[in-house]
mmCIF file with all atom_site columns, C-alpha atoms in Angstrom:
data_model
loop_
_atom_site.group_PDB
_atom_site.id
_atom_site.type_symbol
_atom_site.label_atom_id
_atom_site.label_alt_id
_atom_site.label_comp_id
_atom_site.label_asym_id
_atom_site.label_entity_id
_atom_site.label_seq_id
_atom_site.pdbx_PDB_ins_code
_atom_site.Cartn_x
_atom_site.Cartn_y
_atom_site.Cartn_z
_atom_site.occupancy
_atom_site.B_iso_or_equiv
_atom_site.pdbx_formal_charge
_atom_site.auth_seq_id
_atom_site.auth_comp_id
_atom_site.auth_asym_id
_atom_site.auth_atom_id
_atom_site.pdbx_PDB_model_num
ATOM 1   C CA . UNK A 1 1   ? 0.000  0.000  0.000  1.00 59.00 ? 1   UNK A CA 1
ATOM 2   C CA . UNK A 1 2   ? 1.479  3.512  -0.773 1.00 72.00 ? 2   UNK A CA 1
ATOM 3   C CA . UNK A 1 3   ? 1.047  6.501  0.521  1.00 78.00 ? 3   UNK A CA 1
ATOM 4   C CA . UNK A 1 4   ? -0.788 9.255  -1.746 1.00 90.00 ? 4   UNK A CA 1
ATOM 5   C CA . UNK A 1 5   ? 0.413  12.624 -2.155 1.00 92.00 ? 5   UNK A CA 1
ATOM 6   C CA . UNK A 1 6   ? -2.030 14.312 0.362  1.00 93.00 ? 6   UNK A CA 1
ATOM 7   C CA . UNK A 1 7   ? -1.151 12.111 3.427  1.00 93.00 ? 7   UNK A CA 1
ATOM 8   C CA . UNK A 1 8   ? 2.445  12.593 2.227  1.00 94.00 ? 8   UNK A CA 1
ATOM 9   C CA . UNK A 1 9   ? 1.428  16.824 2.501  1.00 95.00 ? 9   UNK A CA 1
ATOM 10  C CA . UNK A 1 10  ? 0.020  16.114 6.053  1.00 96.00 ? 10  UNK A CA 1
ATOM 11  C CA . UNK A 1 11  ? 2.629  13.568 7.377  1.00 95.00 ? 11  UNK A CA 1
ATOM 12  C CA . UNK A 1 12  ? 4.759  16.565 6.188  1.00 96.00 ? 12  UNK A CA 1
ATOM 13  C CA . UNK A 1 13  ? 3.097  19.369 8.330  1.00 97.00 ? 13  UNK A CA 1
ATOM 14  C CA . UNK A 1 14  ? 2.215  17.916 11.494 1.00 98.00 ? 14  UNK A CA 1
ATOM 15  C CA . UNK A 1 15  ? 6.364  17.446 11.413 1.00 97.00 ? 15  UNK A CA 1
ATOM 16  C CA . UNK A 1 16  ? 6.805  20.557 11.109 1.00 97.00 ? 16  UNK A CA 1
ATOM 17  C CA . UNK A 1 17  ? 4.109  21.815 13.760 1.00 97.00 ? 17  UNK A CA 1
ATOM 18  C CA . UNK A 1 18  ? 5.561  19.492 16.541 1.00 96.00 ? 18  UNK A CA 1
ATOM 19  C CA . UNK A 1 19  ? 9.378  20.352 15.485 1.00 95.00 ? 19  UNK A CA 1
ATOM 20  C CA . UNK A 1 20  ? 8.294  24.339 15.593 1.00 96.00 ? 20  UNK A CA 1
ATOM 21  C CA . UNK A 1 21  ? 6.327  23.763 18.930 1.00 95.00 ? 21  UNK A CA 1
ATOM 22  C CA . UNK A 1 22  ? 9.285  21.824 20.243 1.00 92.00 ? 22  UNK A CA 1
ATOM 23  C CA . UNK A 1 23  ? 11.679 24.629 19.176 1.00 90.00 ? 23  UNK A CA 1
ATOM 24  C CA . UNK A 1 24  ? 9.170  27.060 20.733 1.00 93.00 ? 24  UNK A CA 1
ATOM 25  C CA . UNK A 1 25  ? 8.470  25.800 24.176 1.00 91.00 ? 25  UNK A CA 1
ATOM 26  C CA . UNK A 1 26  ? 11.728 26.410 26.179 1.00 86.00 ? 26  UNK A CA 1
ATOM 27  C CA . UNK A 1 27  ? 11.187 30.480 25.395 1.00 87.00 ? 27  UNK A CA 1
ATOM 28  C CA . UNK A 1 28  ? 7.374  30.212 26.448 1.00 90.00 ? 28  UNK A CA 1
ATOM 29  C CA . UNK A 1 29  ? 8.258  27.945 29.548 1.00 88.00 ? 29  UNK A CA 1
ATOM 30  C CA . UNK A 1 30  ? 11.314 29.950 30.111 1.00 87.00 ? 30  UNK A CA 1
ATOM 31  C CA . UNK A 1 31  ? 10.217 33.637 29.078 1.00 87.00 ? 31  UNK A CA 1
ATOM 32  C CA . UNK A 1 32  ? 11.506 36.114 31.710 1.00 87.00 ? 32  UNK A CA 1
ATOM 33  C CA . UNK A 1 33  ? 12.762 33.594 34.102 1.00 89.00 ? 33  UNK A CA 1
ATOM 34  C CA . UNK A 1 34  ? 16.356 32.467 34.290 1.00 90.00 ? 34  UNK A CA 1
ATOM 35  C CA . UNK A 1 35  ? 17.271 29.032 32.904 1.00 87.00 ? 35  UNK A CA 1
ATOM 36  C CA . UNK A 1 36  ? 17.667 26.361 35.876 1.00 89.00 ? 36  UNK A CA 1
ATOM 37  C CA . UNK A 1 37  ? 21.625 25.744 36.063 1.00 93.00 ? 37  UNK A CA 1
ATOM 38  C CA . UNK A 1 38  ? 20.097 21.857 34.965 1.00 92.00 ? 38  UNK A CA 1
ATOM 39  C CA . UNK A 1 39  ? 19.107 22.625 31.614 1.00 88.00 ? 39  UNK A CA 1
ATOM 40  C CA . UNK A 1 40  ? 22.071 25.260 31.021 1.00 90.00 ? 40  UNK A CA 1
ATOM 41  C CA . UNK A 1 41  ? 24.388 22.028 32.154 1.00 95.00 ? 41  UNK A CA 1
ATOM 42  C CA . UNK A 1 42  ? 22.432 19.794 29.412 1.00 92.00 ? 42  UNK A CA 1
ATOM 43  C CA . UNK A 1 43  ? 22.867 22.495 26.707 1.00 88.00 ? 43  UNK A CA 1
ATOM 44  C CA . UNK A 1 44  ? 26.666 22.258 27.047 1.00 92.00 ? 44  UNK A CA 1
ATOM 45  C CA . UNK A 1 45  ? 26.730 18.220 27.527 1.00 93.00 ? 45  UNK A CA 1
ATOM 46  C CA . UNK A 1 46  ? 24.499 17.118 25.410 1.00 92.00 ? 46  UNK A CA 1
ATOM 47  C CA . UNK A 1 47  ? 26.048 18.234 21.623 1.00 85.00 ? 47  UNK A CA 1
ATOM 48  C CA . UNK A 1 48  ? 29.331 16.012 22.402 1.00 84.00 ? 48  UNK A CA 1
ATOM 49  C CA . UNK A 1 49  ? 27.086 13.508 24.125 1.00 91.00 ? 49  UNK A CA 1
ATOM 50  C CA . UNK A 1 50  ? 25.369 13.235 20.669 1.00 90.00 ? 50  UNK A CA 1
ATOM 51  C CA . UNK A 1 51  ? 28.514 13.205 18.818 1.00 81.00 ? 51  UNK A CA 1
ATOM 52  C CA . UNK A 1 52  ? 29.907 10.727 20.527 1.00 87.00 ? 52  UNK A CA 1
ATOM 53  C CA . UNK A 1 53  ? 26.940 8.731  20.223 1.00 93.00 ? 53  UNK A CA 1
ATOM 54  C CA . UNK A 1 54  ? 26.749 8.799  16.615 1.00 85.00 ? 54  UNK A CA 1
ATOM 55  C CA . UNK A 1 55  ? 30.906 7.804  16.167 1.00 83.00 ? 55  UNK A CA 1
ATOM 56  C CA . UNK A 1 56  ? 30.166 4.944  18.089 1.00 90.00 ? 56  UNK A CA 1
ATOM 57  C CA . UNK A 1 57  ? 27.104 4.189  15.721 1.00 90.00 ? 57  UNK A CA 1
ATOM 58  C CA . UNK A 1 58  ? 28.818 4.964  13.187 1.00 82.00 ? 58  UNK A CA 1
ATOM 59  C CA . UNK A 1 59  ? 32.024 2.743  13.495 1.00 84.00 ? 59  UNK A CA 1
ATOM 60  C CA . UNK A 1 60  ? 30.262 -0.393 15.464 1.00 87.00 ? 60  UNK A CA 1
ATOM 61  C CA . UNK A 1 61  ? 30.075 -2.674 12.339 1.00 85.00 ? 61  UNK A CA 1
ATOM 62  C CA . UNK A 1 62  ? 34.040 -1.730 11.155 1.00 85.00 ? 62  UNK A CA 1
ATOM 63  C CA . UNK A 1 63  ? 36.134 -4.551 10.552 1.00 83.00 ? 63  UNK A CA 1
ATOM 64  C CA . UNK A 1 64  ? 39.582 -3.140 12.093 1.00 81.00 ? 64  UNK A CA 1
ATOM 65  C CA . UNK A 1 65  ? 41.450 -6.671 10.324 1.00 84.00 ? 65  UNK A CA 1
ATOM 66  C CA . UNK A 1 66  ? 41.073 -5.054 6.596  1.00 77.00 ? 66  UNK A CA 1
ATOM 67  C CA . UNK A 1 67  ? 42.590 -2.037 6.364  1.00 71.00 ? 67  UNK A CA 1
ATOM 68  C CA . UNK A 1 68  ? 40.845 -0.646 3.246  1.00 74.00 ? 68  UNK A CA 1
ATOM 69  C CA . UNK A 1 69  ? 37.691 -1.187 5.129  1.00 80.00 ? 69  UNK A CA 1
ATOM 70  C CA . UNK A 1 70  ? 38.048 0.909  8.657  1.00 86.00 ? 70  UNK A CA 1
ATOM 71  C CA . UNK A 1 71  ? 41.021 3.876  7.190  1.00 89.00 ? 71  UNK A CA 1
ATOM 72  C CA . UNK A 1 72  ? 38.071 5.811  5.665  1.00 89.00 ? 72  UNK A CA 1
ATOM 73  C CA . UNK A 1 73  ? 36.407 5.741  8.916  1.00 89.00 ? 73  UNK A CA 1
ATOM 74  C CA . UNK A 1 74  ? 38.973 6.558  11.175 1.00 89.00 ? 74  UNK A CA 1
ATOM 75  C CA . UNK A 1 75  ? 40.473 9.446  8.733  1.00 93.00 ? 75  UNK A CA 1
ATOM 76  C CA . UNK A 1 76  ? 36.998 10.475 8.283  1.00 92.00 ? 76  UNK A CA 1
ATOM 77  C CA . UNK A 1 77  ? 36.616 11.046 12.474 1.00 91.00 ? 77  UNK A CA 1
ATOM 78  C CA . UNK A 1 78  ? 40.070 12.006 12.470 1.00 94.00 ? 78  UNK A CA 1
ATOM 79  C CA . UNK A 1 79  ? 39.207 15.494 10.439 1.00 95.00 ? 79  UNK A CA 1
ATOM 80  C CA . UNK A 1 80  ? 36.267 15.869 12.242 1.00 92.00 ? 80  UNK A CA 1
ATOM 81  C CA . UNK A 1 81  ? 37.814 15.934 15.416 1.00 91.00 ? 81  UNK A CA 1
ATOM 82  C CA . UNK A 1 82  ? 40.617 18.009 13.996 1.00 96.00 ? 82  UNK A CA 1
ATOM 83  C CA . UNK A 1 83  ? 38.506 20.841 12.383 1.00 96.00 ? 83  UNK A CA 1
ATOM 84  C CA . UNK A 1 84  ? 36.234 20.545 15.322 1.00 92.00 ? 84  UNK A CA 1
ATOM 85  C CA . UNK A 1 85  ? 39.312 20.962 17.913 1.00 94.00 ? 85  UNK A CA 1
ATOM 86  C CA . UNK A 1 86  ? 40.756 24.031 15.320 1.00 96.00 ? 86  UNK A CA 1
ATOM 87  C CA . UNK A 1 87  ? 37.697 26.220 14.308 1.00 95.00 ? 87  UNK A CA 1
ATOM 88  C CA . UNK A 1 88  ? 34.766 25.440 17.318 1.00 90.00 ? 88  UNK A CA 1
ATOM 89  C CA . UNK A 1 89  ? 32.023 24.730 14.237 1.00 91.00 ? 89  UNK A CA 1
ATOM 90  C CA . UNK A 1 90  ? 30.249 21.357 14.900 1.00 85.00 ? 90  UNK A CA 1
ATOM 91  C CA . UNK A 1 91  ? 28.131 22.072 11.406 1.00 91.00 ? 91  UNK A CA 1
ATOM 92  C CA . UNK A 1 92  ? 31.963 22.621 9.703  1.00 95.00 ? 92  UNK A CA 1
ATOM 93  C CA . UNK A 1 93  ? 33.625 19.845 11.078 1.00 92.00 ? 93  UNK A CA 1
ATOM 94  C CA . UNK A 1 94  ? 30.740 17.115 10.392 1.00 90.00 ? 94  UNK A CA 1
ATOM 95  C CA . UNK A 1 95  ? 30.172 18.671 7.013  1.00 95.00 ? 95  UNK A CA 1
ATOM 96  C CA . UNK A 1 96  ? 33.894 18.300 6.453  1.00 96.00 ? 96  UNK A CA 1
ATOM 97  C CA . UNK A 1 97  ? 34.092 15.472 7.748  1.00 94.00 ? 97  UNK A CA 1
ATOM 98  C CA . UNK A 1 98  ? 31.721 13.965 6.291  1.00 94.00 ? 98  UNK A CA 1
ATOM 99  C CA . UNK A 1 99  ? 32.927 15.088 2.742  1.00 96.00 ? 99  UNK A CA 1
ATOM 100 C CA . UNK A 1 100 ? 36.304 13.237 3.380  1.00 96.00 ? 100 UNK A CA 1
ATOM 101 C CA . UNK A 1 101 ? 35.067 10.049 4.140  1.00 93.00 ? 101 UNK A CA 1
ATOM 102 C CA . UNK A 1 102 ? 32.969 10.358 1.042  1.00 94.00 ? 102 UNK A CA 1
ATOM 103 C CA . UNK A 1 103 ? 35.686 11.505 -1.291 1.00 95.00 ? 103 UNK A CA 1
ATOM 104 C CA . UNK A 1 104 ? 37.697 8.518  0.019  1.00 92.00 ? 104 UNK A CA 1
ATOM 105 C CA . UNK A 1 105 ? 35.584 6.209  -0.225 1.00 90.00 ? 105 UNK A CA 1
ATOM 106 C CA . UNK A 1 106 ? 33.917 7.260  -3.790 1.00 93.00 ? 106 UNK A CA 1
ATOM 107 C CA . UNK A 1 107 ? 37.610 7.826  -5.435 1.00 91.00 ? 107 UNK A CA 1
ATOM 108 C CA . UNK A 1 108 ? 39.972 6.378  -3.457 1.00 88.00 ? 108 UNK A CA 1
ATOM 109 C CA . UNK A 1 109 ? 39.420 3.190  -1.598 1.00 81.00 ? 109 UNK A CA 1
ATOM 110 C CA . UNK A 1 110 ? 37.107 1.590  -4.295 1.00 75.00 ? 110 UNK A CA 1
#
């Protein structure tokens, strides 16, 4: 059974209602009060929590034993964690690194 274009259109908006509301609450909750020192500590844990969380997804079926297999990987995390280290940018260094790992693995490693 497929889906038709219309519930396609609505599965597509109520996403993006409950990802504005989502985005919204915290500044109706929070409006004119200061932020609890608990969600100010989650705001700066959380990103590299995530991070982290995806490498380890990321790299949990690599086969260390074949070389040509796991480099791409672990030069692909290496620039991420490089740029990320230089420049601050989480967007730049996942985008980066990213685009290494694809290069590598599209050109060079075939």
């Amino acid at each position: 059974m497929g889906i038709d274009v219309t519930r396609s259109i609505l599965i597509i908006l109520i996403c993006g209602i409950c990802t504005y509301l989502e985005r919204a609450l915290p500044f109706v909750v929070f409006h004119g009060r200061e932020v609890p020192a608990a969600v100010r500590y989650l705001g700066k844990v959380l990103p590299m929590a995530i991070m982290a969380t995806l490498v380890i997804y990321c790299i949990k079926d690599i086969s260390f034993t074949a070389p040509g297999t796991c480099l791409p990987y672990l030069i692909g995390i290496a620039v991420t964690a490089l740029v990320h280290l230089w420049k601050r940018n989480n967007l730049l260094s996942i985008a980066l690194g990213t685009a290494v790992y694809m290069v590598m693995v599209q050109l060079i490693f075939v």
